[in-house]
Amino acid sequence: TIARSLLTRNRAIVGGALYNYAYDGHLTTTISRSAITANEATDGGGIYTFGTVHLIWYAGGRATLDVLNSFDGGNAADLGGGGAIAVHQSSPPFASPESPQVPPPFGGSFANVAFSTLSNNAAAFGAIAAIRSDSSQARRCDMMPPFECPVA
């Protein structure tokens, strides 16, 4: 949990201020009453959240990001997506109708944004970008807790 904090003027390849990664199991990161500003990365200027799916083991890492009552602005993703937040989920390259992608709860990436401001972020595509996956979801919540968000 990150609360009542300022994450500013950081630079990374992915996730300028925060890299939220789950290889196995469940990882939930909550950012509350905080500001994420003036960060830069190739992907996910402010925040990069990443979960994995392992088709062979029917397992994976489920990465969840909750941003509540916060400001995410002035961040930049130089070449990729998600000036404010990039939501990425890795899946095996050999999926087929006989071996479909494993759906959550086995893995995936989720971002819930509620009662927050995303402003003045720059990216090749999207202030919030859900990248390369059937299991990646970005949710926008209006006047409801993150766990009740409709899928956008």
Coordinates of N, CA and C in Angstrom, one line a residue:
T1 N 0.8 -1.2 0.0 CA 0.0 0.0 0.0 C 0.9 1.2 0.0
I2 N 0.5 2.2 -0.9 CA 1.2 3.5 -0.9 C 0.1 4.5 -0.5
A3 N 0.3 5.2 0.5 CA -0.8 6.2 1.0 C -0.1 7.5 1.3
R4 N -0.9 8.6 1.0 CA -0.4 10.0 1.3 C 1.0 10.2 0.9
S5 N 1.3 9.9 -0.3 CA 2.7 9.9 -0.8 C 2.8 10.7 -2.1
L6 N 4.0 11.1 -2.5 CA 4.3 11.7 -3.8 C 5.4 10.9 -4.4
L7 N 5.0 10.4 -5.6 CA 6.0 9.7 -6.4 C 6.3 10.5 -7.7
T8 N 7.4 11.2 -7.8 CA 7.6 12.2 -8.8 C 9.0 12.1 -9.3
R9 N 9.2 12.5 -10.6 CA 10.4 12.7 -11.3 C 11.3 11.5 -11.3
N10 N 10.7 10.3 -11.6 CA 11.4 9.1 -11.7 C 11.5 8.7 -13.2
R11 N 12.5 7.8 -13.5 CA 12.6 7.4 -14.9 C 13.0 5.9 -14.9
A12 N 12.3 5.1 -15.7 CA 12.6 3.7 -15.8 C 12.2 3.2 -17.2
I13 N 12.6 2.0 -17.5 CA 12.3 1.4 -18.8 C 10.8 1.1 -18.8
V14 N 10.2 0.5 -17.8 CA 8.8 0.3 -17.6 C 8.4 0.8 -16.2
G15 N 7.2 1.4 -16.1 CA 6.7 1.9 -14.9 C 7.6 2.9 -14.2
G16 N 7.4 4.2 -14.8 CA 8.3 5.3 -14.3 C 8.3 5.4 -12.8
A17 N 7.1 5.3 -12.1 CA 7.1 5.4 -10.6 C 6.9 4.1 -10.0
L18 N 6.2 3.2 -10.6 CA 5.9 1.9 -9.9 C 5.8 0.8 -11.0
Y19 N 6.4 -0.4 -10.7 CA 6.3 -1.6 -11.5 C 5.7 -2.6 -10.6
N20 N 4.4 -3.0 -10.9 CA 3.6 -3.9 -10.1 C 3.6 -5.3 -10.8
Y21 N 4.4 -6.3 -10.4 CA 4.6 -7.5 -11.2 C 4.3 -8.7 -10.3
A22 N 3.5 -9.6 -10.9 CA 3.1 -10.9 -10.2 C 3.4 -12.0 -11.2
Y23 N 4.4 -12.9 -10.8 CA 4.7 -14.0 -11.6 C 3.9 -15.2 -11.2
D24 N 3.7 -15.4 -9.9 CA 2.9 -16.5 -9.3 C 2.1 -15.9 -8.2
G25 N 0.9 -16.4 -7.9 CA 0.1 -15.9 -6.8 C -0.6 -14.6 -7.2
H26 N -1.1 -14.0 -6.1 CA -1.9 -12.7 -6.3 C -1.1 -11.6 -5.6
L27 N -1.0 -10.5 -6.4 CA -0.4 -9.3 -5.8 C -1.4 -8.1 -6.0
T28 N -1.7 -7.5 -5.0 CA -2.6 -6.3 -5.0 C -1.8 -5.1 -4.5
T29 N -1.7 -4.1 -5.3 CA -1.1 -2.8 -4.8 C -2.1 -1.8 -4.8
T30 N -2.2 -1.1 -3.7 CA -3.2 0.0 -3.5 C -2.5 1.3 -3.4
I31 N -2.9 2.3 -4.2 CA -2.4 3.7 -4.1 C -3.5 4.5 -3.7
S32 N -3.4 5.2 -2.5 CA -4.5 6.0 -2.0 C -4.0 7.3 -1.5
R33 N -4.8 8.3 -1.9 CA -4.5 9.7 -1.5 C -3.1 10.1 -1.8
S34 N -2.7 9.8 -3.0 CA -1.3 10.1 -3.4 C -1.2 10.8 -4.8
A35 N -0.1 11.3 -5.1 CA 0.1 11.9 -6.4 C 1.3 11.2 -7.1
I36 N 1.1 10.9 -8.4 CA 2.1 10.2 -9.2 C 2.3 11.2 -10.4
T37 N 3.4 12.0 -10.4 CA 3.6 13.0 -11.3 C 5.0 13.1 -11.9
A38 N 5.1 13.5 -13.2 CA 6.3 13.8 -13.9 C 7.3 12.6 -13.9
N39 N 6.7 11.4 -14.1 CA 7.5 10.2 -14.3 C 7.6 9.9 -15.7
E40 N 8.7 9.1 -16.1 CA 8.8 8.7 -17.5 C 9.3 7.3 -17.6
A41 N 8.8 6.6 -18.7 CA 9.2 5.3 -19.0 C 8.9 5.0 -20.5
T42 N 9.4 3.9 -21.0 CA 9.1 3.5 -22.4 C 7.6 3.0 -22.4
D43 N 7.2 2.3 -21.4 CA 5.9 1.8 -21.3 C 5.4 2.1 -19.9
G44 N 4.2 2.5 -19.7 CA 3.6 2.8 -18.4 C 4.4 4.0 -17.7
G45 N 4.1 5.2 -18.2 CA 4.8 6.4 -17.7 C 4.8 6.5 -16.2
G46 N 3.6 6.4 -15.7 CA 3.4 6.5 -14.2 C 3.5 5.1 -13.5
I47 N 2.7 4.2 -14.0 CA 2.6 2.8 -13.4 C 2.5 1.8 -14.4
Y48 N 3.2 0.7 -14.2 CA 3.1 -0.5 -15.1 C 2.7 -1.7 -14.2
T49 N 1.6 -2.3 -14.6 CA 1.2 -3.5 -13.8 C 1.2 -4.7 -14.7
F50 N 1.7 -5.8 -14.3 CA 2.0 -7.0 -15.1 C 1.7 -8.3 -14.4
G51 N 0.9 -9.1 -15.1 CA 0.6 -10.4 -14.6 C 0.9 -11.5 -15.6
T52 N 1.1 -12.7 -15.2 CA 1.5 -13.8 -16.1 C 0.5 -14.9 -16.1
V53 N 0.4 -15.6 -17.2 CA -0.4 -16.8 -17.3 C 0.5 -17.9 -17.8
H54 N 0.5 -19.1 -17.1 CA 1.3 -20.2 -17.4 C 0.3 -21.3 -17.9
L55 N 0.2 -21.5 -19.1 CA -0.8 -22.5 -19.7 C -0.5 -23.9 -19.2
I56 N 0.8 -24.2 -19.2 CA 1.2 -25.6 -18.9 C 0.8 -26.0 -17.5
W57 N 1.0 -25.0 -16.5 CA 0.7 -25.4 -15.2 C -0.7 -24.9 -14.7
Y58 N -1.4 -24.3 -15.6 CA -2.8 -23.7 -15.3 C -2.6 -22.8 -14.0
A59 N -1.7 -22.0 -14.0 CA -1.4 -21.1 -12.9 C -0.9 -19.8 -13.5
G60 N -0.5 -18.9 -12.6 CA 0.0 -17.6 -13.1 C -0.1 -16.6 -12.0
G61 N 0.4 -15.4 -12.3 CA 0.4 -14.3 -11.4 C -0.7 -13.4 -11.7
R62 N -1.5 -13.0 -10.7 CA -2.6 -12.0 -10.9 C -2.1 -10.7 -10.3
A63 N -1.9 -9.7 -11.1 CA -1.5 -8.4 -10.6 C -2.7 -7.5 -10.6
T64 N -3.1 -6.9 -9.5 CA -4.2 -6.0 -9.4 C -3.6 -4.7 -8.8
L65 N -4.1 -3.6 -9.5 CA -3.7 -2.2 -9.0 C -5.0 -1.5 -8.7
D66 N -5.1 -0.9 -7.5 CA -6.2 -0.1 -7.1 C -5.7 1.3 -6.9
V67 N -6.2 2.3 -7.6 CA -5.8 3.7 -7.5 C -7.0 4.4 -7.0
L68 N -7.0 4.9 -5.7 CA -8.1 5.6 -5.1 C -7.8 7.0 -4.6
N69 N -8.7 7.9 -4.9 CA -8.5 9.3 -4.4 C -7.1 9.8 -4.6
S70 N -6.6 9.6 -5.9 CA -5.2 10.0 -6.2 C -5.2 10.8 -7.5
F71 N -4.0 11.4 -7.7 CA -3.8 12.2 -8.9 C -2.6 11.5 -9.7
D72 N -2.9 11.2 -10.9 CA -1.8 10.6 -11.8 C -1.7 11.5 -13.0
G73 N -0.7 12.4 -13.1 CA -0.6 13.4 -14.1 C 0.8 13.8 -14.5
G74 N 0.9 14.2 -15.7 CA 2.2 14.7 -16.2 C 3.2 13.6 -16.4
N75 N 2.8 12.4 -16.6 CA 3.7 11.3 -16.8 C 3.8 11.0 -18.3
A76 N 4.9 10.4 -18.8 CA 5.0 10.1 -20.2 C 5.6 8.7 -20.5
A77 N 5.0 8.0 -21.4 CA 5.5 6.7 -22.0 C 6.0 7.1 -23.3
D78 N 7.3 7.0 -23.4 CA 8.0 7.5 -24.6 C 7.7 6.8 -25.9
L79 N 7.6 5.4 -25.9 CA 7.4 4.7 -27.1 C 6.2 3.8 -27.0
G80 N 5.7 3.5 -25.8 CA 4.6 2.5 -25.7 C 3.3 3.2 -25.2
G81 N 2.5 2.4 -24.5 CA 1.2 2.8 -24.1 C 1.2 3.1 -22.6
G82 N 0.1 3.8 -22.3 CA -0.2 4.1 -20.9 C 0.6 5.2 -20.3
G83 N 0.3 6.4 -20.7 CA 1.0 7.5 -20.1 C 0.9 7.5 -18.6
A84 N -0.3 7.3 -18.1 CA -0.6 7.2 -16.7 C -0.4 5.8 -16.2
I85 N -1.1 4.8 -16.8 CA -1.0 3.4 -16.3 C -1.0 2.4 -17.5
A86 N -0.1 1.5 -17.5 CA -0.1 0.4 -18.5 C -0.5 -0.9 -17.8
V87 N -1.4 -1.6 -18.4 CA -1.9 -2.9 -17.8 C -1.5 -4.0 -18.8
H88 N -0.5 -4.8 -18.5 CA 0.0 -5.8 -19.4 C -0.1 -7.2 -18.8
Q89 N -0.5 -8.1 -19.6 CA -0.6 -9.5 -19.2 C 0.1 -10.4 -20.2
S90 N 1.0 -11.2 -19.7 CA 1.7 -12.1 -20.6 C 1.0 -13.5 -20.7
S91 N 0.9 -14.0 -21.9 CA 0.3 -15.3 -22.0 C 1.2 -16.1 -23.0
P92 N 1.0 -17.5 -22.9 CA 1.9 -18.3 -23.7 C 1.6 -18.1 -25.2
P93 N 2.6 -18.2 -26.1 CA 2.4 -17.9 -27.5 C 1.8 -19.1 -28.2
F94 N 1.6 -20.3 -27.6 CA 1.1 -21.4 -28.3 C -0.3 -21.8 -28.0
A95 N -1.1 -20.8 -27.6 CA -2.6 -21.1 -27.3 C -3.3 -21.4 -28.6
S96 N -4.3 -22.3 -28.5 CA -5.0 -22.7 -29.7 C -6.4 -23.1 -29.2
P97 N -7.4 -23.4 -30.1 CA -8.7 -23.8 -29.6 C -8.7 -25.0 -28.7
E98 N -7.7 -25.9 -28.9 CA -7.5 -27.1 -28.1 C -6.9 -26.7 -26.7
S99 N -6.1 -25.7 -26.7 CA -5.4 -25.2 -25.5 C -5.6 -23.7 -25.4
P100 N -6.8 -23.3 -25.0 CA -7.1 -21.9 -24.9 C -6.4 -21.2 -23.8
Q101 N -6.4 -19.8 -23.9 CA -5.8 -19.0 -22.8 C -6.5 -19.4 -21.5
V102 N -5.7 -19.4 -20.5 CA -6.3 -19.6 -19.1 C -6.8 -18.3 -18.6
P103 N -8.1 -18.3 -18.3 CA -8.7 -17.1 -17.8 C -8.4 -16.8 -16.4
P104 N -8.6 -15.6 -15.9 CA -8.5 -15.4 -14.4 C -9.5 -16.4 -13.7
P105 N -9.2 -16.9 -12.6 CA -8.3 -16.3 -11.6 C -6.9 -16.8 -11.6
F106 N -6.5 -17.6 -12.7 CA -5.2 -18.1 -12.8 C -4.1 -17.1 -13.1
G107 N -4.4 -16.0 -13.6 CA -3.5 -14.9 -13.9 C -4.1 -13.8 -14.5
G108 N -3.4 -12.8 -14.8 CA -3.9 -11.6 -15.5 C -3.5 -10.3 -14.8
S109 N -3.9 -9.2 -15.4 CA -3.6 -7.9 -14.9 C -4.9 -7.1 -14.8
F110 N -5.0 -6.3 -13.7 CA -6.3 -5.5 -13.6 C -5.9 -4.2 -12.9
A111 N -6.5 -3.1 -13.4 CA -6.3 -1.8 -12.8 C -7.7 -1.2 -12.6
N112 N -7.9 -0.8 -11.3 CA -9.2 -0.2 -10.9 C -8.8 1.2 -10.5
V113 N -9.5 2.2 -11.1 CA -9.3 3.6 -10.8 C -10.6 4.2 -10.4
A114 N -10.6 4.7 -9.1 CA -11.8 5.3 -8.6 C -11.5 6.6 -7.9
F115 N -12.4 7.6 -8.1 CA -12.3 8.9 -7.4 C -10.9 9.5 -7.6
S116 N -10.4 9.4 -8.8 CA -9.0 9.9 -9.1 C -9.0 10.7 -10.3
T117 N -8.0 11.5 -10.5 CA -7.8 12.3 -11.7 C -6.6 11.9 -12.4
L118 N -6.8 11.6 -13.7 CA -5.7 11.3 -14.7 C -5.7 12.5 -15.6
S119 N -4.6 13.2 -15.7 CA -4.5 14.4 -16.4 C -3.1 14.7 -17.0
N120 N -3.1 15.2 -18.2 CA -1.8 15.6 -18.8 C -0.8 14.6 -18.9
N121 N -1.2 13.3 -19.2 CA -0.2 12.2 -19.5 C 0.0 12.1 -21.0
A122 N 1.2 11.6 -21.4 CA 1.5 11.5 -22.8 C 1.9 10.1 -23.1
A123 N 1.5 9.5 -24.2 CA 1.9 8.2 -24.6 C 1.6 8.0 -26.1
A124 N 2.2 7.0 -26.7 CA 1.9 6.6 -28.1 C 0.4 6.2 -28.2
F125 N -0.1 5.6 -27.2 CA -1.5 5.2 -27.1 C -2.0 5.1 -25.7
G126 N -3.0 5.9 -25.4 CA -3.8 5.7 -24.2 C -3.2 6.3 -22.9
A127 N -4.0 7.0 -22.1 CA -3.6 7.4 -20.8 C -3.6 6.1 -19.9
I128 N -4.6 5.3 -20.1 CA -4.6 3.9 -19.5 C -4.6 3.0 -20.7
A129 N -3.7 2.0 -20.8 CA -3.6 1.1 -21.9 C -3.6 -0.3 -21.4
A130 N -4.6 -1.1 -21.8 CA -4.6 -2.6 -21.6 C -3.9 -3.2 -22.8
I131 N -2.8 -3.9 -22.5 CA -1.9 -4.3 -23.6 C -1.9 -5.8 -23.8
R132 N -2.1 -6.3 -25.1 CA -1.8 -7.6 -25.6 C -2.4 -8.8 -24.8
S133 N -3.7 -8.7 -24.5 CA -4.2 -9.9 -23.8 C -5.7 -9.9 -23.7
D134 N -6.3 -11.1 -23.7 CA -7.7 -11.3 -23.4 C -8.0 -11.1 -21.9
S135 N -6.9 -11.3 -21.1 CA -7.1 -11.2 -19.6 C -6.8 -9.9 -19.0
S136 N -6.2 -8.9 -19.8 CA -5.9 -7.6 -19.3 C -7.2 -6.8 -19.3
Q137 N -7.4 -6.1 -18.2 CA -8.6 -5.3 -18.2 C -8.3 -4.0 -17.4
A138 N -8.7 -2.9 -18.0 CA -8.6 -1.6 -17.3 C -10.1 -1.2 -17.0
R139 N -10.3 -0.7 -15.8 CA -11.7 -0.4 -15.4 C -11.7 1.0 -14.9
R140 N -12.8 1.7 -15.3 CA -13.0 3.1 -14.8 C -14.3 3.0 -13.9
C141 N -14.1 3.5 -12.7 CA -15.2 3.4 -11.8 C -15.8 4.8 -11.4
D142 N -17.1 4.9 -11.5 CA -17.7 6.2 -11.1 C -18.6 5.9 -9.9
M143 N -18.3 6.5 -8.8 CA -19.1 6.5 -7.6 C -19.4 5.1 -7.1
M144 N -18.4 4.2 -7.2 CA -18.6 2.9 -6.6 C -17.2 2.4 -6.2
P145 N -17.1 1.5 -5.2 CA -15.8 0.9 -4.9 C -15.2 0.2 -6.0
P146 N -13.8 0.0 -6.1 CA -13.2 -0.7 -7.2 C -13.6 -2.1 -7.4
F147 N -14.0 -2.8 -6.3 CA -14.4 -4.2 -6.5 C -15.7 -4.4 -7.2
E148 N -16.5 -3.3 -7.4 CA -17.7 -3.3 -8.1 C -17.7 -2.6 -9.4
C149 N -16.5 -2.4 -10.0 CA -16.4 -1.7 -11.2 C -16.9 -2.5 -12.4
P150 N -17.6 -1.9 -13.3 CA -18.0 -2.5 -14.5 C -16.8 -2.6 -15.4
V151 N -16.6 -3.7 -16.2 CA -15.5 -3.8 -17.2 C -15.8 -2.8 -18.3
A152 N -14.8 -2.0 -18.6 CA -14.9 -1.0 -19.7 C -14.8 -1.7 -21.0

